[in-house]
Amino acid sequence: MKKFMRILAVAFSIVIAVGAFSGCSKEIESTPVDPADFRVTAYIVADGLNDSFDSSNLDRVTDIILIGNATYSEDGTITLSENFDSQLKLLKSFITGQNLYLNILGPGSETDSDDWNEQMYDLADRNTAAFESGKLENEIKTVLQKYDFDGVFFDYEFPLRNKDWKAFDKFIIGLDDFLGDDYLIGMSMVGWNLKQSKEAMESTDMFEVMSYDLWDADGNHATTQIAKDDIKQFVEKGYDKAKLDLGVPFYARPTTEEAYWYDYKAYYDKMSDDGLYQDAETGLTFSFNTYDVIKEKTQYALENGLGGMMIWHYACDVPADNENSLFGAIDSAKQEFIKSNN
């Protein structure tokens, strides 16, 4: 999901500007959220589930999305990695009541084209084939039942064309009927590409708002203002705020928007107060979300009735006993908000 290059910031600005003039707001009255039920949803990448896995921050997490060891093919068949059972067993040994979801990745693009749009069209065609196979729904339910997951998440990024969205919507609506109330359905989404139908919105239980890999005019990565703008787009499209988790990056991107990613835990004590790190090796300036920025975003989410926060990804943070822990920033904001509202 996070491996694809995002469209350049200029393109984002154009899309957002166009959207600002496209009709009336569809904002709805959102479901009230009890601050005590505010979600802290973390993606855990399967490859990191080994002997060096740091579980110290898990007690600050309410919902876990396991990603990277399950895929579906064009014919609707789900394939689990050879290490799936051992990775899941290790993860479950640390779980103390958190909800656990499986993210199942679809087929990627196989086109030789260097054009980003063409790559996404090819990816969409392959995913649509899976959605229309008539097989994927049952495959999903079988895996969820066998391994006792609480639901399924999709990381199907950038179905750009209307026909791609229609196929995805139809599948989600059908999957919701097929799974019933036994399992939740979630997906990761970006604010500039919201073409989901109202019925598909209602059939989806959680939306992970990917408010990162986006820059402001000064090259700062994933600022608080960008997060606010992203949430505004979802709300104006009619999404229930209680279903939205504001996504935050526990990693940095360079101000030049090049394809580099730096984990917070390796540079938290080297960056400036404004989250910038000058990398002598590459000559690039990396822009991190600091402890204060993560806390500020969490406060915004709580004050505006969002359902929670989403972290990409869990292993990028420092251990829980480090006062600079970003999970600690989220927890601090949450506890302060609960205390102030009692």
mmCIF file of C-alpha atoms in Angstrom:
data_model
loop_
_atom_site.group_PDB
_atom_site.id
_atom_site.type_symbol
_atom_site.label_atom_id
_atom_site.label_comp_id
_atom_site.label_asym_id
_atom_site.label_seq_id
_atom_site.Cartn_x
_atom_site.Cartn_y
_atom_site.Cartn_z
ATOM 1 C CA MET A 1 0.000 0.000 0.000
ATOM 2 C CA LYS A 2 2.586 2.453 1.096
ATOM 3 C CA LYS A 3 4.995 1.254 -1.556
ATOM 4 C CA PHE A 4 3.380 3.058 -4.483
ATOM 5 C CA MET A 5 4.620 6.523 -5.402
ATOM 6 C CA ARG A 6 1.953 9.116 -4.699
ATOM 7 C CA ILE A 7 0.913 11.699 -7.262
ATOM 8 C CA LEU A 8 2.928 14.888 -7.088
ATOM 9 C CA ALA A 9 1.717 17.523 -4.654
ATOM 10 C CA VAL A 10 0.735 19.782 -7.545
ATOM 11 C CA ALA A 11 -1.622 17.123 -8.856
ATOM 12 C CA PHE A 12 -3.164 16.734 -5.425
ATOM 13 C CA SER A 13 -3.759 20.484 -5.263
ATOM 14 C CA ILE A 14 -5.504 20.440 -8.613
ATOM 15 C CA VAL A 15 -7.766 17.555 -7.632
ATOM 16 C CA ILE A 16 -8.646 19.188 -4.318
ATOM 17 C CA ALA A 17 -9.312 22.543 -5.973
ATOM 18 C CA VAL A 18 -11.638 20.959 -8.515
ATOM 19 C CA GLY A 19 -13.437 19.103 -5.744
ATOM 20 C CA ALA A 20 -14.068 22.334 -3.901
ATOM 21 C CA PHE A 21 -16.361 23.497 -6.685
ATOM 22 C CA SER A 22 -18.174 20.204 -7.304
ATOM 23 C CA GLY A 23 -21.627 20.586 -5.844
ATOM 24 C CA CYS A 24 -23.126 20.842 -2.404
ATOM 25 C CA SER A 25 -21.801 19.311 0.773
ATOM 26 C CA LYS A 26 -23.094 15.866 1.727
ATOM 27 C CA GLU A 27 -22.050 16.161 5.363
ATOM 28 C CA ILE A 28 -24.163 14.002 7.657
ATOM 29 C CA GLU A 29 -24.708 13.916 11.378
ATOM 30 C CA SER A 30 -22.075 11.509 12.658
ATOM 31 C CA THR A 31 -22.416 8.840 15.297
ATOM 32 C CA PRO A 32 -21.297 10.150 18.717
ATOM 33 C CA VAL A 33 -17.982 8.649 19.869
ATOM 34 C CA ASP A 34 -17.279 7.910 23.520
ATOM 35 C CA PRO A 35 -13.679 9.104 24.092
ATOM 36 C CA ALA A 36 -13.044 5.900 26.048
ATOM 37 C CA ASP A 37 -13.785 3.964 22.844
ATOM 38 C CA PHE A 38 -11.469 6.088 20.685
ATOM 39 C CA ARG A 39 -9.535 3.674 18.484
ATOM 40 C CA VAL A 40 -5.780 3.477 18.139
ATOM 41 C CA THR A 41 -5.380 1.307 15.059
ATOM 42 C CA ALA A 42 -1.907 0.118 14.090
ATOM 43 C CA TYR A 43 -0.742 -1.683 10.990
ATOM 44 C CA ILE A 44 1.702 -4.460 11.830
ATOM 45 C CA VAL A 45 3.801 -5.661 8.897
ATOM 46 C CA ALA A 46 4.136 -9.443 8.941
ATOM 47 C CA ASP A 47 7.866 -9.444 8.170
ATOM 48 C CA GLY A 48 8.485 -7.670 11.471
ATOM 49 C CA LEU A 49 6.947 -10.496 13.485
ATOM 50 C CA ASN A 50 10.115 -12.225 14.595
ATOM 51 C CA ASP A 51 12.282 -12.636 17.689
ATOM 52 C CA SER A 52 13.134 -8.919 17.710
ATOM 53 C CA PHE A 53 9.499 -7.754 17.681
ATOM 54 C CA ASP A 54 8.916 -5.056 20.323
ATOM 55 C CA SER A 55 5.472 -5.556 21.864
ATOM 56 C CA SER A 56 5.859 -2.800 24.460
ATOM 57 C CA ASN A 57 3.483 -0.382 22.724
ATOM 58 C CA LEU A 58 0.683 -2.879 22.132
ATOM 59 C CA ASP A 59 -1.158 -1.966 25.326
ATOM 60 C CA ARG A 60 -1.666 1.487 23.753
ATOM 61 C CA VAL A 61 -3.282 -0.097 20.686
ATOM 62 C CA THR A 62 -6.966 -1.044 20.451
ATOM 63 C CA ASP A 63 -7.084 -2.428 16.909
ATOM 64 C CA ILE A 64 -4.431 -4.270 14.912
ATOM 65 C CA ILE A 65 -4.326 -4.711 11.141
ATOM 66 C CA LEU A 66 -1.955 -7.484 10.077
ATOM 67 C CA ILE A 67 -0.589 -6.830 6.594
ATOM 68 C CA GLY A 68 1.907 -8.408 4.232
ATOM 69 C CA ASN A 69 1.217 -12.139 4.414
ATOM 70 C CA ALA A 70 -2.103 -12.628 2.614
ATOM 71 C CA THR A 71 -3.013 -11.946 -1.023
ATOM 72 C CA TYR A 72 -5.862 -12.613 -3.417
ATOM 73 C CA SER A 73 -5.400 -13.381 -7.090
ATOM 74 C CA GLU A 74 -7.440 -12.424 -10.151
ATOM 75 C CA ASP A 75 -9.455 -15.634 -9.884
ATOM 76 C CA GLY A 76 -10.428 -14.879 -6.269
ATOM 77 C CA THR A 77 -8.064 -17.354 -4.600
ATOM 78 C CA ILE A 78 -6.447 -16.284 -1.324
ATOM 79 C CA THR A 79 -2.842 -17.292 -0.724
ATOM 80 C CA LEU A 80 -1.248 -17.111 2.724
ATOM 81 C CA SER A 81 2.511 -16.878 3.130
ATOM 82 C CA GLU A 82 4.463 -19.915 4.274
ATOM 83 C CA ASN A 83 5.179 -18.126 7.558
ATOM 84 C CA PHE A 84 1.570 -17.047 8.108
ATOM 85 C CA ASP A 85 0.792 -19.464 10.934
ATOM 86 C CA SER A 86 3.959 -18.782 12.899
ATOM 87 C CA GLN A 87 3.683 -15.010 12.433
ATOM 88 C CA LEU A 88 0.076 -15.003 13.572
ATOM 89 C CA LYS A 89 0.854 -17.242 16.524
ATOM 90 C CA LEU A 90 3.576 -14.849 17.676
ATOM 91 C CA LEU A 91 1.321 -11.832 17.307
ATOM 92 C CA LYS A 92 -1.526 -13.481 19.199
ATOM 93 C CA SER A 93 0.839 -14.309 22.053
ATOM 94 C CA PHE A 94 1.087 -10.549 22.699
ATOM 95 C CA ILE A 95 -2.581 -9.644 22.214
ATOM 96 C CA THR A 96 -4.548 -8.802 25.341
ATOM 97 C CA GLY A 97 -7.990 -8.000 23.962
ATOM 98 C CA GLN A 98 -7.214 -5.903 20.886
ATOM 99 C CA ASN A 99 -9.368 -6.384 17.794
ATOM 100 C CA LEU A 100 -7.420 -8.177 15.066
ATOM 101 C CA TYR A 101 -8.024 -7.759 11.351
ATOM 102 C CA LEU A 102 -6.378 -9.260 8.290
ATOM 103 C CA ASN A 103 -5.425 -7.007 5.405
ATOM 104 C CA ILE A 104 -5.543 -8.978 2.168
ATOM 105 C CA LEU A 105 -3.627 -7.421 -0.701
ATOM 106 C CA GLY A 106 -4.827 -7.790 -4.279
ATOM 107 C CA PRO A 107 -2.917 -8.323 -7.517
ATOM 108 C CA GLY A 108 -0.536 -5.567 -8.536
ATOM 109 C CA SER A 109 0.009 -3.957 -11.897
ATOM 110 C CA GLU A 110 1.876 -5.960 -14.518
ATOM 111 C CA THR A 111 1.981 -3.402 -17.309
ATOM 112 C CA ASP A 112 5.281 -2.321 -18.842
ATOM 113 C CA SER A 113 4.097 1.276 -19.005
ATOM 114 C CA ASP A 114 5.906 3.917 -16.946
ATOM 115 C CA ASP A 115 2.738 6.003 -16.826
ATOM 116 C CA TRP A 116 1.299 5.998 -13.278
ATOM 117 C CA ASN A 117 -2.301 6.181 -14.475
ATOM 118 C CA GLU A 118 -1.811 3.263 -16.842
ATOM 119 C CA GLN A 119 -0.315 1.235 -13.985
ATOM 120 C CA MET A 120 -3.370 1.989 -11.827
ATOM 121 C CA TYR A 121 -5.775 1.084 -14.639
ATOM 122 C CA ASP A 122 -4.049 -2.276 -15.058
ATOM 123 C CA LEU A 123 -4.106 -2.831 -11.289
ATOM 124 C CA ALA A 124 -7.820 -1.997 -11.260
ATOM 125 C CA ASP A 125 -8.590 -4.441 -14.063
ATOM 126 C CA ARG A 126 -6.894 -7.248 -12.132
ATOM 127 C CA ASN A 127 -8.657 -6.420 -8.889
ATOM 128 C CA THR A 128 -12.019 -6.126 -10.634
ATOM 129 C CA ALA A 129 -11.523 -9.624 -12.025
ATOM 130 C CA ALA A 130 -11.101 -10.886 -8.461
ATOM 131 C CA PHE A 131 -14.147 -8.960 -7.245
ATOM 132 C CA GLU A 132 -16.259 -10.455 -10.038
ATOM 133 C CA SER A 133 -14.915 -13.992 -9.673
ATOM 134 C CA GLY A 134 -17.732 -15.108 -7.369
ATOM 135 C CA LYS A 135 -15.098 -16.858 -5.275
ATOM 136 C CA LEU A 136 -13.380 -14.203 -3.195
ATOM 137 C CA GLU A 137 -16.182 -13.702 -0.655
ATOM 138 C CA ASN A 138 -16.143 -17.323 0.428
ATOM 139 C CA GLU A 139 -12.346 -17.425 0.486
ATOM 140 C CA ILE A 140 -12.296 -14.422 2.805
ATOM 141 C CA LYS A 141 -14.864 -15.853 5.195
ATOM 142 C CA THR A 142 -13.023 -19.169 5.340
ATOM 143 C CA VAL A 143 -9.748 -17.478 6.367
ATOM 144 C CA LEU A 144 -11.434 -15.223 8.913
ATOM 145 C CA GLN A 145 -13.193 -18.184 10.510
ATOM 146 C CA LYS A 146 -10.179 -20.479 10.529
ATOM 147 C CA TYR A 147 -7.837 -17.956 12.151
ATOM 148 C CA ASP A 148 -10.360 -16.139 14.344
ATOM 149 C CA PHE A 149 -9.991 -12.646 12.883
ATOM 150 C CA ASP A 150 -12.450 -9.873 13.689
ATOM 151 C CA GLY A 151 -12.659 -8.691 10.115
ATOM 152 C CA VAL A 152 -10.972 -7.976 6.808
ATOM 153 C CA PHE A 153 -9.249 -4.859 5.483
ATOM 154 C CA PHE A 154 -8.548 -3.832 1.901
ATOM 155 C CA ASP A 155 -5.642 -1.801 0.671
ATOM 156 C CA TYR A 156 -6.873 -1.436 -2.890
ATOM 157 C CA GLU A 157 -5.397 1.930 -3.742
ATOM 158 C CA PHE A 158 -6.435 4.294 -6.473
ATOM 159 C CA PRO A 159 -9.401 2.807 -8.364
ATOM 160 C CA LEU A 160 -9.357 5.981 -10.467
ATOM 161 C CA ARG A 161 -12.076 5.329 -13.049
ATOM 162 C CA ASN A 162 -15.785 5.298 -12.234
ATOM 163 C CA LYS A 163 -16.107 1.739 -13.510
ATOM 164 C CA ASP A 164 -13.369 0.618 -11.110
ATOM 165 C CA TRP A 165 -15.197 2.180 -8.168
ATOM 166 C CA LYS A 166 -18.502 0.631 -9.230
ATOM 167 C CA ALA A 167 -16.963 -2.848 -9.295
ATOM 168 C CA PHE A 168 -15.314 -2.309 -5.898
ATOM 169 C CA ASP A 169 -18.539 -0.910 -4.408
ATOM 170 C CA LYS A 170 -20.606 -3.819 -5.668
ATOM 171 C CA PHE A 171 -18.128 -6.282 -4.169
ATOM 172 C CA ILE A 172 -18.043 -4.547 -0.765
ATOM 173 C CA ILE A 173 -21.840 -4.401 -0.566
ATOM 174 C CA GLY A 174 -22.078 -8.082 -1.452
ATOM 175 C CA LEU A 175 -19.308 -9.025 0.982
ATOM 176 C CA ASP A 176 -21.100 -7.161 3.761
ATOM 177 C CA ASP A 177 -24.248 -9.196 3.112
ATOM 178 C CA PHE A 178 -22.219 -12.409 2.929
ATOM 179 C CA LEU A 179 -20.286 -11.839 6.167
ATOM 180 C CA GLY A 180 -23.259 -10.439 8.085
ATOM 181 C CA ASP A 181 -22.639 -9.076 11.564
ATOM 182 C CA ASP A 182 -19.894 -11.568 12.392
ATOM 183 C CA TYR A 183 -17.034 -9.614 10.836
ATOM 184 C CA LEU A 184 -16.109 -5.977 10.183
ATOM 185 C CA ILE A 185 -14.990 -4.580 6.821
ATOM 186 C CA GLY A 186 -12.400 -1.821 6.587
ATOM 187 C CA MET A 187 -10.312 -0.122 3.946
ATOM 188 C CA SER A 188 -7.558 2.438 3.573
ATOM 189 C CA MET A 189 -8.447 5.500 1.498
ATOM 190 C CA VAL A 190 -7.129 8.888 0.395
ATOM 191 C CA GLY A 191 -9.083 12.121 0.599
ATOM 192 C CA TRP A 192 -8.610 13.159 -3.021
ATOM 193 C CA ASN A 193 -10.094 9.980 -4.506
ATOM 194 C CA LEU A 194 -13.505 9.559 -2.873
ATOM 195 C CA LYS A 195 -15.889 8.064 -5.418
ATOM 196 C CA GLN A 196 -17.384 5.396 -3.168
ATOM 197 C CA SER A 197 -21.162 5.024 -3.324
ATOM 198 C CA LYS A 198 -23.351 5.807 -0.317
ATOM 199 C CA GLU A 199 -24.392 2.166 0.005
ATOM 200 C CA ALA A 200 -20.753 1.025 -0.039
ATOM 201 C CA MET A 201 -19.938 3.632 2.623
ATOM 202 C CA GLU A 202 -22.662 2.183 4.812
ATOM 203 C CA SER A 203 -21.408 -1.366 4.185
ATOM 204 C CA THR A 204 -17.899 -0.446 5.358
ATOM 205 C CA ASP A 205 -17.224 -0.263 9.105
ATOM 206 C CA MET A 206 -13.872 1.532 9.296
ATOM 207 C CA PHE A 207 -11.931 3.868 7.015
ATOM 208 C CA GLU A 208 -8.209 4.409 7.492
ATOM 209 C CA VAL A 209 -7.509 7.917 6.176
ATOM 210 C CA MET A 210 -4.026 7.842 4.649
ATOM 211 C CA SER A 211 -3.045 11.417 5.454
ATOM 212 C CA TYR A 212 0.618 11.009 4.598
ATOM 213 C CA ASP A 213 2.927 10.972 1.587
ATOM 214 C CA LEU A 214 1.535 14.476 1.077
ATOM 215 C CA TRP A 215 3.485 17.750 1.379
ATOM 216 C CA ASP A 216 2.766 21.415 1.918
ATOM 217 C CA ALA A 217 4.256 24.184 -0.220
ATOM 218 C CA ASP A 218 7.409 24.247 1.926
ATOM 219 C CA GLY A 219 8.048 20.517 1.561
ATOM 220 C CA ASN A 220 6.851 19.571 5.047
ATOM 221 C CA HIS A 221 5.483 16.056 5.130
ATOM 222 C CA ALA A 222 2.003 15.201 6.461
ATOM 223 C CA THR A 223 1.339 18.387 8.400
ATOM 224 C CA THR A 224 -1.579 18.919 10.769
ATOM 225 C CA GLN A 225 -3.226 21.203 8.214
ATOM 226 C CA ILE A 226 -2.993 18.487 5.572
ATOM 227 C CA ALA A 227 -4.682 16.097 8.010
ATOM 228 C CA LYS A 228 -7.481 18.595 8.651
ATOM 229 C CA ASP A 229 -7.974 19.112 4.923
ATOM 230 C CA ASP A 230 -8.150 15.342 4.357
ATOM 231 C CA ILE A 231 -10.783 14.846 7.048
ATOM 232 C CA LYS A 232 -12.787 17.764 5.656
ATOM 233 C CA GLN A 233 -12.952 16.022 2.285
ATOM 234 C CA PHE A 234 -14.302 12.831 3.855
ATOM 235 C CA VAL A 235 -16.878 14.688 5.930
ATOM 236 C CA GLU A 236 -18.085 16.746 2.966
ATOM 237 C CA LYS A 237 -18.529 13.532 0.974
ATOM 238 C CA GLY A 238 -20.888 12.240 3.665
ATOM 239 C CA TYR A 239 -18.673 9.872 5.654
ATOM 240 C CA ASP A 240 -19.621 9.206 9.263
ATOM 241 C CA LYS A 241 -16.756 10.686 11.295
ATOM 242 C CA ALA A 242 -17.090 7.865 13.820
ATOM 243 C CA LYS A 243 -15.911 5.462 11.099
ATOM 244 C CA LEU A 244 -12.804 7.510 10.276
ATOM 245 C CA ASP A 245 -9.340 6.844 11.692
ATOM 246 C CA LEU A 246 -6.905 9.687 11.012
ATOM 247 C CA GLY A 247 -3.763 8.125 9.584
ATOM 248 C CA VAL A 248 -0.393 9.393 10.786
ATOM 249 C CA PRO A 249 3.116 8.459 9.620
ATOM 250 C CA PHE A 250 5.647 7.090 12.073
ATOM 251 C CA TYR A 251 8.221 7.670 9.341
ATOM 252 C CA ALA A 252 9.661 10.576 7.357
ATOM 253 C CA ARG A 253 9.723 11.537 3.695
ATOM 254 C CA PRO A 254 12.186 13.955 2.087
ATOM 255 C CA THR A 255 11.045 17.505 1.396
ATOM 256 C CA THR A 256 11.798 16.853 -2.282
ATOM 257 C CA GLU A 257 9.127 14.064 -2.297
ATOM 258 C CA GLU A 258 11.606 11.460 -3.508
ATOM 259 C CA ALA A 259 11.128 7.764 -2.817
ATOM 260 C CA TYR A 260 12.825 7.474 0.568
ATOM 261 C CA TRP A 261 11.301 6.438 3.898
ATOM 262 C CA TYR A 262 13.015 6.830 7.291
ATOM 263 C CA ASP A 263 11.701 5.183 10.480
ATOM 264 C CA TYR A 264 11.086 7.536 13.397
ATOM 265 C CA LYS A 265 12.826 5.238 15.890
ATOM 266 C CA ALA A 266 16.171 5.581 14.113
ATOM 267 C CA TYR A 267 16.168 9.391 13.986
ATOM 268 C CA TYR A 268 13.953 10.669 16.808
ATOM 269 C CA ASP A 269 17.004 11.976 18.700
ATOM 270 C CA LYS A 270 18.709 13.430 15.632
ATOM 271 C CA MET A 271 15.982 15.623 14.134
ATOM 272 C CA SER A 272 15.387 19.300 14.838
ATOM 273 C CA ASP A 273 12.490 20.553 16.948
ATOM 274 C CA ASP A 274 10.419 21.027 13.800
ATOM 275 C CA GLY A 275 10.977 17.409 12.727
ATOM 276 C CA LEU A 276 13.627 17.967 10.062
ATOM 277 C CA TYR A 277 16.700 15.783 9.619
ATOM 278 C CA GLN A 278 19.529 16.604 7.257
ATOM 279 C CA ASP A 279 20.889 13.408 5.741
ATOM 280 C CA ALA A 280 24.525 13.871 4.769
ATOM 281 C CA GLU A 281 24.602 10.655 2.752
ATOM 282 C CA THR A 282 21.789 11.569 0.349
ATOM 283 C CA GLY A 283 21.871 15.338 0.753
ATOM 284 C CA LEU A 284 18.141 15.273 1.428
ATOM 285 C CA THR A 285 16.123 16.859 4.214
ATOM 286 C CA PHE A 286 13.672 14.463 5.835
ATOM 287 C CA SER A 287 10.444 15.670 7.397
ATOM 288 C CA PHE A 288 9.067 13.739 10.409
ATOM 289 C CA ASN A 289 5.944 14.096 12.511
ATOM 290 C CA THR A 290 7.285 14.914 15.969
ATOM 291 C CA TYR A 291 5.794 13.914 19.324
ATOM 292 C CA ASP A 292 4.047 17.302 19.497
ATOM 293 C CA VAL A 293 2.598 17.000 15.985
ATOM 294 C CA ILE A 294 1.216 13.522 16.647
ATOM 295 C CA LYS A 295 -0.324 14.751 19.908
ATOM 296 C CA GLU A 296 -1.820 17.766 18.140
ATOM 297 C CA LYS A 297 -3.375 15.562 15.451
ATOM 298 C CA THR A 298 -4.808 13.242 18.088
ATOM 299 C CA GLN A 299 -6.317 16.184 19.950
ATOM 300 C CA TYR A 300 -7.900 17.357 16.697
ATOM 301 C CA ALA A 301 -9.359 13.902 16.034
ATOM 302 C CA LEU A 302 -10.823 13.692 19.539
ATOM 303 C CA GLU A 303 -12.231 17.207 19.513
ATOM 304 C CA ASN A 304 -13.892 16.645 16.139
ATOM 305 C CA GLY A 305 -15.554 13.315 16.875
ATOM 306 C CA LEU A 306 -13.401 11.000 14.765
ATOM 307 C CA GLY A 307 -13.424 7.313 15.547
ATOM 308 C CA GLY A 308 -9.698 7.050 16.135
ATOM 309 C CA MET A 309 -6.132 7.292 14.898
ATOM 310 C CA MET A 310 -4.340 4.979 12.477
ATOM 311 C CA ILE A 311 -0.593 4.371 12.505
ATOM 312 C CA TRP A 312 1.573 3.337 9.600
ATOM 313 C CA HIS A 313 3.278 1.472 10.918
ATOM 314 C CA TYR A 314 3.686 -0.047 14.386
ATOM 315 C CA ALA A 315 7.360 -1.032 14.241
ATOM 316 C CA CYS A 316 8.561 2.496 13.378
ATOM 317 C CA ASP A 317 8.131 3.792 16.944
ATOM 318 C CA VAL A 318 10.583 3.698 19.829
ATOM 319 C CA PRO A 319 9.855 1.394 22.820
ATOM 320 C CA ALA A 320 7.077 2.409 25.188
ATOM 321 C CA ASP A 321 9.462 3.381 28.004
ATOM 322 C CA ASN A 322 11.006 6.095 25.806
ATOM 323 C CA GLU A 323 9.459 9.485 26.599
ATOM 324 C CA ASN A 324 9.569 10.309 22.881
ATOM 325 C CA SER A 325 7.266 7.432 21.911
ATOM 326 C CA LEU A 326 4.673 8.530 19.353
ATOM 327 C CA PHE A 327 2.223 5.989 20.741
ATOM 328 C CA GLY A 328 2.835 7.779 24.025
ATOM 329 C CA ALA A 329 1.840 11.067 22.374
ATOM 330 C CA ILE A 330 -1.444 9.564 21.198
ATOM 331 C CA ASP A 331 -2.127 8.026 24.587
ATOM 332 C CA SER A 332 -1.326 11.282 26.386
ATOM 333 C CA ALA A 333 -3.764 13.243 24.229
ATOM 334 C CA LYS A 334 -6.435 10.604 24.694
ATOM 335 C CA GLN A 335 -6.094 10.474 28.493
ATOM 336 C CA GLU A 336 -6.052 14.264 28.791
ATOM 337 C CA PHE A 337 -9.190 14.533 26.679
ATOM 338 C CA ILE A 338 -11.010 11.875 28.693
ATOM 339 C CA LYS A 339 -10.027 13.607 31.946
ATOM 340 C CA SER A 340 -11.146 17.023 30.726
ATOM 341 C CA ASN A 341 -14.544 15.649 29.680
ATOM 342 C CA ASN A 342 -15.340 13.847 32.935
#
